[in-house]
Amino acid sequence: MRVSVVGTGHVGLTTAACLAHVGHEVLGVDDDSEKIAVVARGEVPFHEPGLTELVREGLDTGRLRVSSDPTEAAPHGDVVFVSVGTPTKESGEANLVQVERVARIVAGTLDGYTVVAEKSTVPVETGLWIRRTIERTARPGAEFDVASNPEFLQEGRAVQDTLEPDRVVVGANSDKAVERLREVYRPILDRAGCPFVVTDLATAELIKHASNAFLSTKISFINSVADLCERTGADVEAVAAAMGLDPRIGPSFLRAGIGFGGSCLPKDLRAFRYKAEQLGVDSGLLAEVERVNHQRVDAFVEKVRTVLWNLDDKRIALWGLAFKPDTDDLRHSPALEVARRLVAGGARVVAYDPVAVSAAKPVLPEVEFASDPYEAARGADCLAICTEWSVFATADLDRLRDEMANPVVVDGRNVFDPRALAEAGFTYASMGRTTASPSRV
Ligand code: UGA
C-alpha cells in the first residue's frame, strides 16, 4: 500500500521506516529540508537504536522515499499519517497549528479517497477539527476520512514497539477508513498477534492521553510512596516489586526516582489537564500528579545537599543527562534541572552521558563535560546519578571510589544495590531507600 507520513520526529520517522520494512511504499515528508537531507543520506537526526538500519534498508530497497514538499503527501498516500509536533503553550494547551497546516495542505492536494490519520498526540476533538478544516478547504466531492491512530512507542525502543506493539488503536467514524488502516497494519498484526482496537474518533484520541496520564500517575504514586519509605526505613524497590506481582497493578512504571521527563508525559499530562478543565471536568488528580513530579528534583537536590552540607566549592560528578536511557533526548530531562540547581548552589558540576553530551553542551553552558564516567568522577566530592544507563550499573566500583575525592553517591534512579555500594566503601543515598554507609573503608 502507498503510505505518507508527515513529520520526521521520533514517531514519524520510526513509523515511516517500519512501514517500509513491512512492505509498504512509504513517503516520509517534512518541510524542514535540512532534516530531510539528513534522512536522505541514510542518517537519523536523533539517537534511536536500530532505526538507522531500517531507514537505510528502506532507502536501498526504494520502499522509503523522503521529500521536503508537503504537497506530495496526499497524492502519494492512500493513507496520510499526520505526525507533526504538538508543543505545549504557556497555558498548558496543546499548540495544534502544525496539525492545522498539514490538514489544509492535504485538503488542497487530495487525489482519490484518502484516509488522514492523526498520529500526533492531540487532545480529544482534534480529529473533528481536522475533518472540518479539510471540508472547508478541499474541492467539492473530494473523498476522505479522518481517523485517529495513536502511537504508544517509547523512545529508546521505538522500532521494537512499532513492529511488535501491544495494541493498535484505530478510531474512525467510517468502516472504509478502518479497513484501510487494518490493511496498513496487517503485516504488523500478523507478526505481533496483538489486538486491533476499533473505536470512534474521540475515544481513540482519549485512549492516548489517558494512557500517558495513567503512566504519569503510576510514577508519581510510587514516588510519593518512596518518600514514605524514606521516613519509615522501608524499601520502595521491595514495595514496588511486591505490588507489581498483583496482575491488577502490574510491575511496569513503578520505578521511583527523580521523576518523569521527555517530550511526552509532561506535555501530554498538561494538555490533558487543560482539556479536562476546558470541558468543566475536575482535573485535580492530574494536577497532583504534576505537582509530585515537580518536587522530585527538589527532593534530589536536597539529598545531595544533605550528604555534602554545603554545595559551595564542591565538585559534583553528574552521570546521565538524557531524560531516560537509550536516547539523546534532553527535553524536560530532570537531569538538566538538577545540573542547573547544583551550579546555582555554588557547585562545580562535571557531567557525563553516553550519547547526550553534544546536545547538552549548548543548554548547560555552566557545566563541564567528561568523555567517560570515571573522568567525570575524578576528584569529585559526590556523584549524582540522574539517568539509569546500563553502563552505570556495571561500573567498576573500586575504580570509581579511587577516582573520587569522597566516595559519596546520590542515586536518583536506584541504579545500585545499597549493600554493594556500602561494601565497596561508599556512602550511598538513593530514592525511597535508607542511606547506606560504608561497611569497609
Ligand atoms: C511515553 C510513553 O511511555 C509511550 O507509551 C508514549 O507513546 C510516548 O510517551 C509518547 O507519547 O510518544 P517516552 O516519553 O518515550 O514514552 O518515555 P517513557 O519510557 O514513558 O519514560 C518517561 C519518563 O518517565 C522518563 O523520564 C523515565 O525516566 C520516567 N519513568 C518511567 C520513571 O521515572 N519511572 C518509571 O517507572 C518509568
XYZ file of C-alpha atoms and ligand atoms in Angstrom:
478
model
C 0.000 0.000 0.000
C 1.103 3.593 -0.552
C 1.519 5.491 2.691
C 2.675 9.020 3.503
C 3.951 10.089 6.892
C 4.125 13.832 7.528
C 6.668 14.744 10.217
C 10.051 13.106 10.802
C 10.292 13.312 14.582
C 10.664 10.153 16.640
C 7.201 8.827 15.895
C 7.068 9.954 12.259
C 10.425 8.602 11.141
C 10.032 5.352 13.062
C 6.573 4.822 11.568
C 7.823 5.565 8.054
C 10.850 3.242 8.321
C 8.880 0.406 9.950
C 6.023 0.576 7.434
C 8.589 0.448 4.602
C 10.256 -2.508 6.348
C 6.976 -4.471 6.332
C 6.491 -3.858 2.617
C 4.618 -0.580 2.041
C 5.648 2.173 -0.386
C 6.302 4.988 2.059
C 6.883 8.690 1.524
C 8.302 10.496 4.562
C 7.583 14.229 4.407
C 8.923 17.119 6.446
C 9.108 20.763 5.415
C 12.421 21.018 7.272
C 14.652 20.424 4.257
C 17.789 20.030 6.389
C 16.201 17.161 8.289
C 15.087 15.571 5.045
C 18.616 15.891 3.622
C 19.968 14.062 6.692
C 17.441 11.225 6.324
C 18.027 11.030 2.558
C 21.714 10.337 3.337
C 20.626 7.384 5.470
C 21.166 9.120 8.784
C 18.798 9.625 11.696
C 18.809 13.070 13.326
C 18.432 11.612 16.861
C 19.620 8.555 18.781
C 17.239 5.611 18.419
C 18.598 2.041 18.492
C 18.012 0.118 15.238
C 16.356 2.972 13.349
C 19.304 3.947 11.157
C 19.484 0.373 9.810
C 15.773 0.418 8.927
C 15.974 3.838 7.261
C 18.934 2.649 5.150
C 17.123 -0.550 4.265
C 14.080 1.456 3.144
C 16.172 3.852 1.042
C 18.129 0.969 -0.503
C 15.028 -1.016 -1.471
C 13.306 2.169 -2.658
C 10.320 1.472 -0.413
C 11.151 4.570 1.638
C 11.415 7.916 -0.099
C 11.620 11.313 1.551
C 10.539 14.767 0.496
C 10.500 18.276 1.927
C 7.404 19.148 -0.074
C 4.225 18.575 1.963
C 2.050 18.858 -1.147
C 3.388 15.435 -2.227
C 1.882 13.661 0.796
C -1.756 13.342 -0.276
C -1.131 12.485 -3.949
C 1.236 9.674 -2.868
C -0.637 8.199 0.081
C -3.730 6.030 0.288
C -3.227 6.864 3.949
C -1.574 10.064 5.178
C -0.309 9.839 8.760
C -0.022 13.221 10.429
C 2.846 13.050 12.879
C 3.882 16.650 13.397
C 4.754 18.373 16.673
C 2.065 19.448 19.144
C 4.084 21.516 21.639
C 2.619 22.982 24.812
C 1.593 26.601 25.062
C 2.272 28.586 28.234
C -1.256 27.763 29.401
C -0.770 24.008 29.021
C -2.926 23.883 25.921
C -1.551 21.849 23.007
C -0.443 24.022 20.098
C -2.139 22.487 17.068
C -1.023 24.972 14.459
C 1.166 22.433 12.621
C -1.670 19.896 12.557
C -3.985 22.509 11.069
C -1.389 23.462 8.447
C -0.977 19.873 7.336
C -4.775 19.450 7.187
C -5.018 22.462 4.858
C -2.218 21.255 2.602
C -3.695 17.746 2.422
C -7.122 19.226 1.680
C -5.734 21.197 -1.240
C -3.950 18.193 -2.748
C -6.360 15.274 -2.197
C -6.233 12.810 -5.045
C -8.728 9.945 -4.734
C -10.110 8.507 -1.496
C -7.584 9.178 1.262
C -7.525 8.369 4.965
C -5.972 11.159 7.010
C -4.814 9.511 10.222
C -3.691 11.568 13.218
C -0.658 10.046 14.874
C 0.487 13.156 16.699
C -0.693 13.175 20.302
C -3.633 15.535 20.246
C -6.452 16.483 22.594
C -9.838 14.873 22.131
C -11.911 16.596 19.409
C -8.870 17.405 17.236
C -9.990 14.859 14.616
C -13.275 16.677 14.366
C -11.431 19.897 13.603
C -9.182 18.229 11.060
C -12.297 16.979 9.259
C -13.920 20.434 9.332
C -10.704 22.058 8.106
C -10.383 19.639 5.194
C -14.083 20.008 4.327
C -13.716 23.784 4.234
C -10.627 23.715 2.028
C -10.988 20.681 -0.245
C -12.660 20.830 -3.632
C -16.310 19.749 -3.519
C -16.699 15.973 -3.701
C -13.165 15.209 -2.512
C -13.194 11.798 -0.861
C -11.524 11.383 2.503
C -11.967 10.181 6.050
C -10.231 11.286 9.216
C -9.028 8.655 11.679
C -7.137 8.669 14.942
C -4.304 6.160 15.203
C -2.481 6.975 18.441
C 1.109 5.855 18.877
C 2.336 4.185 22.049
C 6.026 3.694 21.255
C 8.664 4.587 23.814
C 11.848 6.387 22.832
C 14.844 4.083 23.049
C 12.748 1.086 21.957
C 10.739 2.738 19.213
C 11.472 0.188 16.478
C 10.595 -2.784 18.645
C 7.431 -1.077 19.940
C 6.325 -0.287 16.373
C 6.990 -3.709 14.893
C 5.700 -5.588 17.949
C 3.079 -3.326 19.534
C 0.850 -4.316 22.475
C -2.145 -2.991 20.560
C -3.025 -0.964 17.503
C -5.833 1.519 18.125
C -7.833 2.994 15.288
C -10.648 5.441 15.836
C -12.785 6.400 12.873
C -16.356 7.034 12.031
C -16.223 5.064 8.772
C -15.698 1.332 8.134
C -13.829 2.106 4.935
C -11.185 4.057 6.856
C -10.886 1.300 9.473
C -10.395 -1.359 6.795
C -7.758 0.675 5.020
C -5.814 1.148 8.236
C -6.208 -2.554 9.029
C -4.530 -3.251 5.669
C -1.653 -0.918 6.547
C -1.143 -2.721 9.846
C -1.839 -6.261 8.600
C 1.848 -7.321 8.341
C 2.476 -5.986 11.852
C -0.697 -7.518 13.285
C 0.203 -10.864 11.688
C 3.629 -10.970 13.277
C 2.758 -9.344 16.637
C -0.583 -11.085 17.100
C -1.792 -8.060 19.063
C -5.338 -6.681 19.304
C -6.571 -4.242 16.650
C -8.842 -1.990 18.676
C -11.509 -0.137 16.708
C -13.309 2.822 18.282
C -14.845 6.115 17.307
C -12.572 9.110 16.758
C -12.946 10.772 20.162
C -12.406 7.508 22.050
C -9.131 6.776 20.250
C -7.893 10.292 20.994
C -8.753 9.860 24.654
C -7.084 6.432 24.860
C -3.756 8.061 24.078
C -3.968 10.933 26.551
C -5.472 8.708 29.226
C -2.664 6.140 28.765
C 0.105 8.708 29.165
C -1.679 10.361 32.098
C -2.060 6.980 33.802
C 1.631 6.130 33.303
C 2.499 9.523 34.828
C 0.158 8.780 37.722
C 1.864 5.454 38.420
C 5.254 7.180 38.536
C 4.110 9.985 40.840
C 2.324 7.442 43.018
C 5.431 5.335 43.557
C 7.478 8.494 44.118
C 5.114 9.503 46.929
C 5.468 6.005 48.373
C 9.258 6.431 48.097
C 9.059 9.482 50.357
C 7.083 7.456 52.890
C 9.641 4.654 52.670
C 12.472 7.059 53.407
C 10.776 8.302 56.537
C 9.996 4.818 57.827
C 13.079 2.816 56.837
C 11.113 0.789 54.275
C 12.472 -0.077 50.820
C 10.498 1.258 47.829
C 12.041 -1.267 45.444
C 10.656 -4.142 47.521
C 7.297 -2.390 47.873
C 7.053 -1.846 44.090
C 8.159 -5.396 43.286
C 5.542 -6.929 45.572
C 2.819 -4.530 44.387
C 3.675 -5.410 40.803
C 3.040 -9.103 41.413
C -0.657 -8.265 41.606
C -1.829 -8.560 37.993
C -4.327 -5.780 38.640
C -1.401 -3.425 39.318
C 1.431 -4.794 37.153
C 5.158 -4.211 37.628
C 5.826 -1.515 35.000
C 6.241 2.183 35.621
C 6.727 1.735 39.337
C 10.372 2.805 39.376
C 10.873 5.551 41.918
C 13.349 8.277 41.053
C 13.744 11.906 40.089
C 10.529 11.872 38.105
C 9.302 11.664 34.556
C 10.601 13.862 31.756
C 10.773 13.664 27.987
C 8.745 15.174 25.222
C 5.578 13.239 26.003
C 4.483 12.556 29.573
C 4.930 16.108 30.966
C 3.411 17.733 27.869
C 0.542 15.295 27.495
C -0.354 15.472 31.164
C -0.635 19.254 30.927
C -2.623 19.150 27.705
C -4.973 16.501 29.107
C -5.487 18.616 32.213
C -6.103 21.716 30.141
C -8.689 19.934 28.011
C -10.444 18.500 31.082
C -10.652 21.959 32.653
C -11.893 23.429 29.395
C -14.664 20.836 29.362
C -15.539 21.534 33.018
C -14.201 18.192 34.299
C -12.307 18.060 37.602
C -8.592 17.622 36.859
C -7.364 17.727 40.465
C -5.839 14.255 40.275
C -3.760 15.226 37.241
C -2.672 18.476 38.895
C -1.416 16.482 41.873
C 0.498 14.063 39.638
C 2.243 17.061 38.073
C 2.961 18.669 41.452
C 4.517 15.492 42.855
C 6.683 15.195 39.756
C 7.970 18.761 40.052
C 9.033 18.112 43.621
C 11.296 15.217 42.675
C 14.153 17.433 41.563
C 13.831 19.496 44.789
C 14.000 16.299 46.836
C 17.025 15.034 44.919
C 18.992 18.272 45.148
C 18.188 18.389 48.853
C 19.590 14.874 49.222
C 22.844 15.981 47.599
C 22.947 18.980 49.894
C 22.338 16.792 52.929
C 25.283 14.500 52.207
C 27.620 17.376 51.313
C 26.473 20.016 53.839
C 27.324 22.979 51.553
C 27.263 22.886 47.786
C 29.673 25.824 47.504
C 33.034 24.851 46.053
C 32.084 21.193 45.903
C 32.934 19.206 42.807
C 29.992 17.069 41.762
C 30.082 14.387 39.071
C 26.757 14.007 37.275
C 26.063 10.754 35.446
C 23.239 10.827 32.918
C 21.710 13.808 31.115
C 19.092 12.255 28.817
C 15.555 12.013 30.209
C 15.947 8.232 30.136
C 18.468 5.677 28.826
C 18.973 4.803 25.134
C 18.099 8.258 23.865
C 19.909 11.571 23.457
C 16.654 13.428 24.090
C 17.031 16.174 26.688
C 13.520 17.567 26.502
C 12.177 18.071 30.034
C 15.014 15.944 31.355
C 15.118 16.240 35.157
C 18.923 15.912 34.895
C 19.191 19.378 33.309
C 17.303 20.974 36.164
C 19.432 19.079 38.693
C 22.622 20.318 36.992
C 21.398 23.919 36.953
C 20.362 23.832 40.615
C 23.673 22.347 41.728
C 25.563 25.028 39.808
C 23.272 27.743 41.214
C 24.052 26.383 44.690
C 27.752 27.015 44.094
C 28.969 23.581 42.980
C 31.257 22.766 40.078
C 29.451 20.124 38.015
C 31.217 17.719 35.639
C 28.722 15.698 33.620
C 28.887 12.526 31.568
C 26.273 10.840 29.386
C 26.921 8.040 26.866
C 25.149 9.862 23.993
C 23.662 13.200 25.103
C 26.791 15.284 25.810
C 26.885 17.148 22.497
C 23.184 18.020 22.763
C 23.683 19.137 26.383
C 26.660 21.443 25.850
C 24.683 24.383 24.414
C 21.935 24.157 27.043
C 24.236 23.756 30.047
C 26.965 26.368 29.435
C 27.920 26.453 33.120
C 28.598 22.706 33.293
C 31.837 20.906 32.368
C 31.699 17.653 30.426
C 33.771 14.496 30.623
C 34.327 11.860 27.986
C 33.855 8.885 30.298
C 32.180 8.244 33.656
C 35.445 7.900 35.579
C 36.827 11.154 34.226
C 33.650 12.872 35.433
C 34.158 11.325 38.868
C 37.820 12.364 39.181
C 38.300 14.404 42.355
C 34.541 14.615 42.952
C 33.047 15.158 46.390
C 29.890 13.421 45.269
C 28.487 11.507 42.319
C 24.866 12.331 41.387
C 23.144 9.795 39.095
C 20.244 11.130 37.000
C 19.734 8.544 34.219
C 19.904 4.774 34.605
C 22.127 3.928 31.626
C 23.078 0.245 31.876
C 26.783 1.132 31.624
C 26.473 2.858 35.022
C 25.086 -0.236 36.722
C 28.147 -2.221 35.663
C 30.698 0.434 36.668
C 33.937 -0.709 38.305
C 33.221 0.386 41.887
C 36.839 0.112 43.094
C 37.997 2.337 40.253
C 35.155 4.771 40.880
C 35.984 5.020 44.595
C 39.657 5.593 43.829
C 38.831 8.392 41.362
C 36.629 10.301 43.789
C 37.831 12.698 46.472
C 34.984 11.454 48.680
C 33.193 8.182 47.959
C 29.651 9.563 48.147
C 26.942 8.590 45.639
C 23.448 10.092 45.447
C 21.464 7.934 43.067
C 18.301 9.450 41.592
C 17.427 6.284 39.639
C 18.246 3.494 42.124
C 20.830 2.022 39.779
C 22.804 0.285 42.523
C 22.187 -2.135 45.347
C 22.798 -0.165 48.579
C 24.574 -3.094 50.234
C 27.025 -3.484 47.326
C 27.866 0.216 47.444
C 28.342 0.185 51.218
C 30.598 -2.860 50.907
C 32.625 -1.077 48.225
C 33.222 1.762 50.676
C 30.631 4.341 49.563
C 28.116 6.437 51.397
C 25.106 5.783 49.196
C 21.833 7.721 49.213
C 19.073 6.675 46.811
C 15.348 7.214 46.311
C 12.936 5.572 48.765
C 15.640 3.544 50.499
C 17.719 4.045 53.622
C 21.078 5.744 53.092
C 23.863 3.158 53.307
C 27.183 3.917 54.970
C 30.495 2.294 54.097
C 30.887 -1.097 55.723
C 34.613 -1.094 54.903
C 36.933 1.808 54.199
C 5.974 7.764 26.712
C 5.030 6.546 26.824
O 5.635 5.555 27.662
C 4.783 5.941 25.440
O 3.852 4.864 25.547
C 4.194 7.025 24.517
O 3.984 6.530 23.215
C 5.175 8.188 24.460
O 5.397 8.706 25.792
C 4.554 9.243 23.583
O 3.520 9.784 23.955
O 5.051 9.472 22.469
P 8.618 8.097 26.398
O 8.371 9.547 26.571
O 9.485 7.638 25.282
O 7.221 7.287 26.220
O 9.313 7.585 27.732
P 8.907 6.653 28.965
O 9.614 5.375 28.852
O 7.447 6.633 29.171
O 9.571 7.453 30.168
C 9.122 8.760 30.511
C 9.784 9.251 31.762
O 9.300 8.539 32.894
C 11.319 9.091 31.801
O 11.871 10.273 32.311
C 11.536 7.927 32.731
O 12.773 8.002 33.399
C 10.366 8.110 33.700
N 9.974 6.863 34.389
C 9.476 5.824 33.679
C 10.083 6.776 35.765
O 10.524 7.727 36.442
N 9.686 5.627 36.398
C 9.185 4.573 35.702
O 8.831 3.553 36.348
C 9.077 4.665 34.321
